CSV table of C-alpha atoms in Angstrom, one decimal:
chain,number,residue,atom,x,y,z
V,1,UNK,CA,0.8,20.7,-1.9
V,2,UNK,CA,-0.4,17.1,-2.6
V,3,UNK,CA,3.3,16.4,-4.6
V,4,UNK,CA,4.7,17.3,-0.9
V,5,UNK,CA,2.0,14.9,0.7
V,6,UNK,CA,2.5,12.5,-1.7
V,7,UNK,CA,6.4,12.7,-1.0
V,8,UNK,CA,6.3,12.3,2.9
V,9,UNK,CA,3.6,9.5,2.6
V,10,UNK,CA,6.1,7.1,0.6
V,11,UNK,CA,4.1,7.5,-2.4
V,12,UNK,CA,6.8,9.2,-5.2
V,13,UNK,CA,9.6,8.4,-2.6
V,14,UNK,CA,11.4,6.8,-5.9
V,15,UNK,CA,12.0,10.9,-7.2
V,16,UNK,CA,14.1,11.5,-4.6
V,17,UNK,CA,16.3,8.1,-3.9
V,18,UNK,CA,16.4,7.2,-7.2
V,19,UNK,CA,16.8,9.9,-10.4
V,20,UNK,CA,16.2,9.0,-13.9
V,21,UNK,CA,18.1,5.1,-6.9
V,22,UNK,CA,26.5,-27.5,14.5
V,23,UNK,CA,25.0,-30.3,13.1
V,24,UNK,CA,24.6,-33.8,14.8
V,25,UNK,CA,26.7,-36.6,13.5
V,26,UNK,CA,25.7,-39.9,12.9
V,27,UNK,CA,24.3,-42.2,15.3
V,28,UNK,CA,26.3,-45.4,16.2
V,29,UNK,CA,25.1,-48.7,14.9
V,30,UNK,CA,25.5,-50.7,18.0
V,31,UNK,CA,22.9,-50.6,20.1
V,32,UNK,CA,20.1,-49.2,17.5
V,33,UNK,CA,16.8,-50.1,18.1
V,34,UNK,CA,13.7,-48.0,19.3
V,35,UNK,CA,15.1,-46.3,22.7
V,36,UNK,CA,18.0,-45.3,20.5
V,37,UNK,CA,15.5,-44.0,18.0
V,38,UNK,CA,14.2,-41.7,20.6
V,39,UNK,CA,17.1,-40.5,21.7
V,40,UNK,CA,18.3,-39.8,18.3
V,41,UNK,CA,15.2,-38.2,17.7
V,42,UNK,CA,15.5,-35.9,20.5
V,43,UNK,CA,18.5,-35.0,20.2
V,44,UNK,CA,18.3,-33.8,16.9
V,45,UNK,CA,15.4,-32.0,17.9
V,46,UNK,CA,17.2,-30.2,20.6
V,47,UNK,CA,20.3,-29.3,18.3
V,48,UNK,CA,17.5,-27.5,15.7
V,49,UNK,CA,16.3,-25.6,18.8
V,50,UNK,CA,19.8,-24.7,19.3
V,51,UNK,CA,20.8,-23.8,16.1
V,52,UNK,CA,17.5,-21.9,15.5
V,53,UNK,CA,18.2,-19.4,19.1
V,54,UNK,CA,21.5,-18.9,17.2
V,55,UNK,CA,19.8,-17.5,14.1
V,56,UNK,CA,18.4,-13.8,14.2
V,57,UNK,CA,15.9,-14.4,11.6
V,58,UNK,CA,14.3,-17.5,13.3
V,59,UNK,CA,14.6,-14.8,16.8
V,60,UNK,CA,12.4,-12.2,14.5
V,61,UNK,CA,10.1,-14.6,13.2
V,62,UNK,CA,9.7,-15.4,17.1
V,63,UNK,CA,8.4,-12.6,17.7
V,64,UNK,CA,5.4,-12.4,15.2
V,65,UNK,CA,2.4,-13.4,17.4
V,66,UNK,CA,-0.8,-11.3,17.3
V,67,UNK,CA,-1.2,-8.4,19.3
V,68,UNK,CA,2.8,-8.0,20.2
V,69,UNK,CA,5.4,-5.5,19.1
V,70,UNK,CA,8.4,-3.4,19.6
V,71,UNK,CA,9.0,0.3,20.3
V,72,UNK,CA,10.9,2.4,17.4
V,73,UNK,CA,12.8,5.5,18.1
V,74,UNK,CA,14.6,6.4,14.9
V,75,UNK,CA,16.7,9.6,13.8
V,76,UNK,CA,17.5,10.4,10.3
V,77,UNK,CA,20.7,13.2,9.0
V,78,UNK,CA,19.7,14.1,5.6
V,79,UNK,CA,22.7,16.1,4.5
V,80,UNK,CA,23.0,17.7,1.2
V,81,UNK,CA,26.0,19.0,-0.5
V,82,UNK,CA,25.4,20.9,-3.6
V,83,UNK,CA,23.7,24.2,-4.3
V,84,UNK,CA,22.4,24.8,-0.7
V,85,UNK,CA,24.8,22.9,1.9
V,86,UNK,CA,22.3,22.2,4.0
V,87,UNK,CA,20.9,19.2,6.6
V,88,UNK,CA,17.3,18.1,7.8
V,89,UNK,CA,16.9,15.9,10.7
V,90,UNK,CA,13.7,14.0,11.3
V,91,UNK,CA,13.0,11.7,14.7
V,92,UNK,CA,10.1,9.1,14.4
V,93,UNK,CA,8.7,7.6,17.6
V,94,UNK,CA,6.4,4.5,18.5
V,95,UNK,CA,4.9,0.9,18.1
V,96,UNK,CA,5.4,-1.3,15.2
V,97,UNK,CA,2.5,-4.0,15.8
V,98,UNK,CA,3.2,-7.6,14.4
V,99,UNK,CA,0.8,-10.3,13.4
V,100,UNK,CA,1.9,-13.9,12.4
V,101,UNK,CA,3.5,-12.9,9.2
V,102,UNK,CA,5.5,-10.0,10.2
V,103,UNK,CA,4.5,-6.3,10.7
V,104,UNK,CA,0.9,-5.3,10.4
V,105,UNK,CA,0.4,-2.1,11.9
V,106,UNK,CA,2.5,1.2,13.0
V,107,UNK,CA,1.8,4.2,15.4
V,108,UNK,CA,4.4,6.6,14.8
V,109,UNK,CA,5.0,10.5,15.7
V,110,UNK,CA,7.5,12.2,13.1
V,111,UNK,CA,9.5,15.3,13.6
V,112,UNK,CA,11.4,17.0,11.3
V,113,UNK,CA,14.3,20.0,12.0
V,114,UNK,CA,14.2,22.1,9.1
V,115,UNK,CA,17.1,24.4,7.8
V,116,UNK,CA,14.6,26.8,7.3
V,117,UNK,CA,10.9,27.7,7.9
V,118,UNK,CA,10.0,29.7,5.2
V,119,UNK,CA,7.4,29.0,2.6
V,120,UNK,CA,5.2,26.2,2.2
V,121,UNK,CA,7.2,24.1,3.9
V,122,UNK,CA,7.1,25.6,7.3
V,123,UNK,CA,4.2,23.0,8.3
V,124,UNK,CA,7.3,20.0,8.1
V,125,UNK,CA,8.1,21.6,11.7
V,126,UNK,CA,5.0,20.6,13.3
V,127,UNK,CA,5.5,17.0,14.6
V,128,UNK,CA,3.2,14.4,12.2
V,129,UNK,CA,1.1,11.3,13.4
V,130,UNK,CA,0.1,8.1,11.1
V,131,UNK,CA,-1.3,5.1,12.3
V,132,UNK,CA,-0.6,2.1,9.7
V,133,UNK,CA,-3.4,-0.7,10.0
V,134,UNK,CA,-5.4,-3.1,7.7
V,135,UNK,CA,-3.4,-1.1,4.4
V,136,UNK,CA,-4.6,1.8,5.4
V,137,UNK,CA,-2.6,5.2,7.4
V,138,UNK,CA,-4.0,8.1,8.9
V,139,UNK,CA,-1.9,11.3,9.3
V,140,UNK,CA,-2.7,14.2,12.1
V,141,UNK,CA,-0.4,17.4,12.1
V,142,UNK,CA,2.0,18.2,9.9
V,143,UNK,CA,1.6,20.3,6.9
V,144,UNK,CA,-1.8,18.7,7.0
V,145,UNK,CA,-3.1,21.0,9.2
V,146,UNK,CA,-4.3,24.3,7.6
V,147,UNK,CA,-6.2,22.0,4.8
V,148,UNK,CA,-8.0,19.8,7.0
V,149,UNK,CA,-11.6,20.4,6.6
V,150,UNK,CA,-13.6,21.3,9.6
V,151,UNK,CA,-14.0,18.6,12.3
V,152,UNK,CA,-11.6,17.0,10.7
V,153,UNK,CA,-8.1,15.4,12.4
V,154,UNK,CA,-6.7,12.5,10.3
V,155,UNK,CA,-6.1,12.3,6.4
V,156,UNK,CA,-6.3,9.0,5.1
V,157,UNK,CA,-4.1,7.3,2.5
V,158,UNK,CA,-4.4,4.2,1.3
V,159,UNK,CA,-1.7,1.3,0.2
V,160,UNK,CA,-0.8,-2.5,0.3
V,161,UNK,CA,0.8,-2.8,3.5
V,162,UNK,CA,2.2,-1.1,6.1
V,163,UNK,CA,5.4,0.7,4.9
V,164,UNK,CA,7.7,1.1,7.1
V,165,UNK,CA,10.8,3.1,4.6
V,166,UNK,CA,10.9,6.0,2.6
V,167,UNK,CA,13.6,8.5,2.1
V,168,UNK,CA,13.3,10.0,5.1
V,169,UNK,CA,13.5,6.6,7.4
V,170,UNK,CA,15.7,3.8,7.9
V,171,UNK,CA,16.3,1.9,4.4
V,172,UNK,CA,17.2,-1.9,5.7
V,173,UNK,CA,14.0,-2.7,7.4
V,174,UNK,CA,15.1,-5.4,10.0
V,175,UNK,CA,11.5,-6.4,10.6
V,176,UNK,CA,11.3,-7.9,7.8
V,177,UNK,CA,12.9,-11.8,7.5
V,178,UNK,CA,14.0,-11.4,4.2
V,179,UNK,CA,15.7,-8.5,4.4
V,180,UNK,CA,17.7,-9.3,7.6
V,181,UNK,CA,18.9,-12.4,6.3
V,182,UNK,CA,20.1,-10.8,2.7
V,183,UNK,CA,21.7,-8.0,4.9
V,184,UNK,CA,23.5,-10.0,7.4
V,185,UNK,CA,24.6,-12.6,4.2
V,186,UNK,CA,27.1,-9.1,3.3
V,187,UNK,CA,28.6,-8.9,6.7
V,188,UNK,CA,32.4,-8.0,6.6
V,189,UNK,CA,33.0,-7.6,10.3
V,190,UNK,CA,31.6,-8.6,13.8
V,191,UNK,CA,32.7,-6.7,17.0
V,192,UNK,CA,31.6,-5.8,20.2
V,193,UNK,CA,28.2,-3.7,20.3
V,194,UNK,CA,28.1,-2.2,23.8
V,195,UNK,CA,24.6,-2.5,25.5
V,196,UNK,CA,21.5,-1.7,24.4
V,197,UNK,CA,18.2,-2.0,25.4
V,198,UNK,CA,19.7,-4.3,28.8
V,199,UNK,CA,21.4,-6.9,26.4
V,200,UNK,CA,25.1,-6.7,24.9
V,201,UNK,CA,25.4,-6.7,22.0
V,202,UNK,CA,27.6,-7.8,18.7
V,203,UNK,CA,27.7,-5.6,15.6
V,204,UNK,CA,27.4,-6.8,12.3
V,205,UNK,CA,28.8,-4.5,9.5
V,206,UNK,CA,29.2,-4.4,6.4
V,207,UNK,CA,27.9,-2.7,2.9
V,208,UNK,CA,24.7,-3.9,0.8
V,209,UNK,CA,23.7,-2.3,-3.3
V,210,UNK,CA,20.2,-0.7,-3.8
V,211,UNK,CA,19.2,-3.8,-6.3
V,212,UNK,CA,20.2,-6.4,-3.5
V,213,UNK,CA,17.7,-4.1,-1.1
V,214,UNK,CA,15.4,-4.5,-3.7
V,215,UNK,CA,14.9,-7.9,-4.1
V,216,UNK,CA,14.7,-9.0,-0.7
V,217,UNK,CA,13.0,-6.1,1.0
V,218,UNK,CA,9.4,-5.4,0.4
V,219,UNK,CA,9.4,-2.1,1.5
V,220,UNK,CA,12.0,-0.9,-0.4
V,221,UNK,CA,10.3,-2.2,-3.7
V,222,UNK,CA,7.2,-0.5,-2.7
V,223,UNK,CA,9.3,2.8,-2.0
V,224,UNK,CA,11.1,2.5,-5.4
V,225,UNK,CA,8.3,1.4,-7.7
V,226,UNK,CA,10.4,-0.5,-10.2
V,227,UNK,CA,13.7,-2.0,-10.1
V,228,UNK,CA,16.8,0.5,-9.4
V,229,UNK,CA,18.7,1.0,-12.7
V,230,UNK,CA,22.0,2.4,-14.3
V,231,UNK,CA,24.4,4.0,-11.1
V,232,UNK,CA,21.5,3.5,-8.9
V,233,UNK,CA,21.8,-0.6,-9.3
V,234,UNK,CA,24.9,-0.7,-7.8
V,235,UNK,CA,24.4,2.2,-4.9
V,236,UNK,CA,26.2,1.5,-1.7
V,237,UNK,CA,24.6,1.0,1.8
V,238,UNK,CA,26.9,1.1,4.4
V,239,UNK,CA,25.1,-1.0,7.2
V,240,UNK,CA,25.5,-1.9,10.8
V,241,UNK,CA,23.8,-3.9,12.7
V,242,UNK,CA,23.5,-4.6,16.8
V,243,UNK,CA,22.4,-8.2,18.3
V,244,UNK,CA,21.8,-8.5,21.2
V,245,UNK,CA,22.0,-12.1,23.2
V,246,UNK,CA,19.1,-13.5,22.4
V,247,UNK,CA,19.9,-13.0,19.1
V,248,UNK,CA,17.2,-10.0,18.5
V,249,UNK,CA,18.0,-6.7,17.1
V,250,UNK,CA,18.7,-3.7,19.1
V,251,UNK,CA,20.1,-1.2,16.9
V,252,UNK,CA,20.4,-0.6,13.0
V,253,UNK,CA,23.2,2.6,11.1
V,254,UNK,CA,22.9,2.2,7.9
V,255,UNK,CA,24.2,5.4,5.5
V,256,UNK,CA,24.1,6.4,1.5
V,257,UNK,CA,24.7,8.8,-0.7
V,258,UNK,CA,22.5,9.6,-4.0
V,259,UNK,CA,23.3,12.1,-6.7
V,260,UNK,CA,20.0,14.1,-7.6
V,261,UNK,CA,21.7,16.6,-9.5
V,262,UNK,CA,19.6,15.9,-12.8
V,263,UNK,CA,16.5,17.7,-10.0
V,264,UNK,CA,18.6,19.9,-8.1
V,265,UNK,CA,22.0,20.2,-8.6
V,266,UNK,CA,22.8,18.5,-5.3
V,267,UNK,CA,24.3,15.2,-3.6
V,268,UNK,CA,22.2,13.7,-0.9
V,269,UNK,CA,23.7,11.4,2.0
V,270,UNK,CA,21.3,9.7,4.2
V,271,UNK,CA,22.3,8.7,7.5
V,272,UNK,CA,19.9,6.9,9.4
V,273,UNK,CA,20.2,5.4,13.0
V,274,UNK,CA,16.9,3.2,14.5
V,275,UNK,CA,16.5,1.5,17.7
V,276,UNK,CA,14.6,-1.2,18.7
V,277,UNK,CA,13.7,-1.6,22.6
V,278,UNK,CA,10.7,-3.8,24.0
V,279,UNK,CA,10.2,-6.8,21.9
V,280,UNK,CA,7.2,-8.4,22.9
V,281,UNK,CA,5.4,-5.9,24.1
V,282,UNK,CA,1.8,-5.9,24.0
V,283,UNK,CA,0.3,-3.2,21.1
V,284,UNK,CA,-3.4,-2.4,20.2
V,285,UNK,CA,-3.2,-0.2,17.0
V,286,UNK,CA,-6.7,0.6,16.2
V,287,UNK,CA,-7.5,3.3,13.2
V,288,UNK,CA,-9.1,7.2,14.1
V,289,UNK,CA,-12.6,7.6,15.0
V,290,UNK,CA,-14.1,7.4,11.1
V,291,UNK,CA,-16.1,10.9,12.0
V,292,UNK,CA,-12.4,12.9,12.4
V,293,UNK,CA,-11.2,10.9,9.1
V,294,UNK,CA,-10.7,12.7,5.7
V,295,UNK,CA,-9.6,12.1,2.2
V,296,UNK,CA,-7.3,13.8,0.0
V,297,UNK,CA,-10.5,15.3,-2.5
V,298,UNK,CA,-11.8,17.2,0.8
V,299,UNK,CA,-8.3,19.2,1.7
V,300,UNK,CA,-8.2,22.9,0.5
V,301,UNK,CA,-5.7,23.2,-1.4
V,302,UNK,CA,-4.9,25.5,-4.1
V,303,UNK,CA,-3.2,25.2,-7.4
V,304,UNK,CA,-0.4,27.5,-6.6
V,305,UNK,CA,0.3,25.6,-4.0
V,306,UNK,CA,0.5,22.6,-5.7
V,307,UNK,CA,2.7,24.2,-8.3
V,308,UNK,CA,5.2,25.5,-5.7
V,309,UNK,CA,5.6,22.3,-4.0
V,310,UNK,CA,6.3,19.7,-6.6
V,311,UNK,CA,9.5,19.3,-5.3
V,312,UNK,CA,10.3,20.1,-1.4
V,313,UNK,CA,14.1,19.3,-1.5
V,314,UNK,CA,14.7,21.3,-4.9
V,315,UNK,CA,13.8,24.3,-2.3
V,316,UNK,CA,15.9,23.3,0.1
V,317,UNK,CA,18.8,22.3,-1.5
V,318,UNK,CA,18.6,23.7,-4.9
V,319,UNK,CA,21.1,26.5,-6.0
């Protein structure tokens, strides 16, 4: 049982990813002097601006003031081929809260669709909560539930900062500068996006390796633990990416398939499609009451459990 927490928290997400995963010209001469200056000056100025709307990284960097946010609704196709051809579906719901530097703080409801509800792993079914704040989540529901101690809602877990990827979530985390600038560096295509969230939209596309992802993207190297080697290195994302016109993003598809058959004799392709609607809204995440709070020391678990769960997707997609 705490393996399973440990694996839906982020914490040994590496296991399952990653087995043994235009500018101005020059002014004139003529007429230089200190009204030209100014001009010059300005005019400079107002190409940066310019340039700068253009850019979707300076758009999300924008949007990092205190207090403000963006709504999240992401779905996520786990589909494994193998031993047990079967698929699990997971929807996460809510705020991502920025501060100056980027992301800060989460409140987000998961649900997962499970091929089956038998065993330990029933509790997966009952939609999850976490708020993310000062390094620290709390979790309500879930297969937390029966091993909550009395009085007791939330579980806490602490980290470095707020992680917004693991296995089961969207792997290019646009909210972070770095990584949208390193992603949209690989784009191969641009088309047409449609409308979302009130704004047309262009999409980006184009494919991304596991080791790029991890040297730009924070999150991922905090999913992964260490540096992605051998076949892993060189894994495939396939990406795309909608921006709307004011350069923001709306809508991120991003898909990948890892081989985990040294586990469970199975090949896992992760589809994962997030939306982004609201930017700017205002957000007040704020941690649990402390009396409802618990740690991991005060769940009841028991060893068997423990034992049986070390590895959730070996019992749902092993032979």
């Amino acid at each position: 049982m705490r393996r399973t927490i440990a694996v839906l928290t982020g914490a040994t997400a590496a296991a399952l990813v990653v087995p043994a995963l235009v500018a101005a010209g020059p002014a004139s001469a003529q007429g230089a002097g200190p009204a030209g200056s100014a001009q010059e000056t300005g005019n400079t100025r107002s190409a940066q601006r310019v340039r700068a709307a253009a850019d979707p990284v300076s758009a999300l960097k924008r949007q990092f003031r205190t207090h403000r946010g963006v709504r999240l609704t992401e779905n996520t196709k786990i589909i494994g081929q193998g031993g047990k051809p079967r698929t699990i579906v997971t929807r996460r719901d809510g705020v991502l809260e920025f501060g100056r530097s980027g992301p800060v703080a989460s409140d987000l409801t998961t649900a997962f669709t499970l091929p089956t509800e038998d065993g330990e792993l029933k509790g997966l079914s009952t939609p999850s909560r976490t708020i993310s704040v000062k390094g620290v989540s709390y979790t309500s529901g879930g297969v937390y539930t029966d091993a909550m101690p009395e009085g007791k809602k939330w579980l806490r877990t602490r980290g470095a900062s707020v992680s917004l990827v693991s296995p089961m979530q969207q792997i290019i985390s646009t909210v972070e500068p770095g990584t949208l600038k390193a992603t949209l560096a690989h784009t191969a295509a641009k088309r047409p996006g449609g409308t979302w969230d009130g704004t047309r939209t262009t999409v980006h596309s184009g494919t991304i390796t596991l080791t790029e992802l991890y040297r730009a993207s924070p999150a991922v190297r905090a999913m992964l633990g260490k540096k992605p080697t051998g076949r892993s290195a060189t894994l495939p994302v396939t990406w795309k990416i909608y921006i709307g016109s004011d350069r923001l993003v709306r809508r991120v598809v991003s898909s990948y398939t890892e081989s985990t058959r040294g586990l469970n004799s199975t090949e896992l392709t992760y589809v994962n499609d997030t939306r982004y609607t609201g930017w700017g809204m205002r957000s007040a995440v704020k941690a649990p009451p402390a009396d409802q709070v618990a740690d991991f020391d005060e769940l009841d678990i028991g060893a068997d459990q423990a034992e049986q769960a070390q590895n959730p997707l070996r019992e749902l997609f092993g032979e």
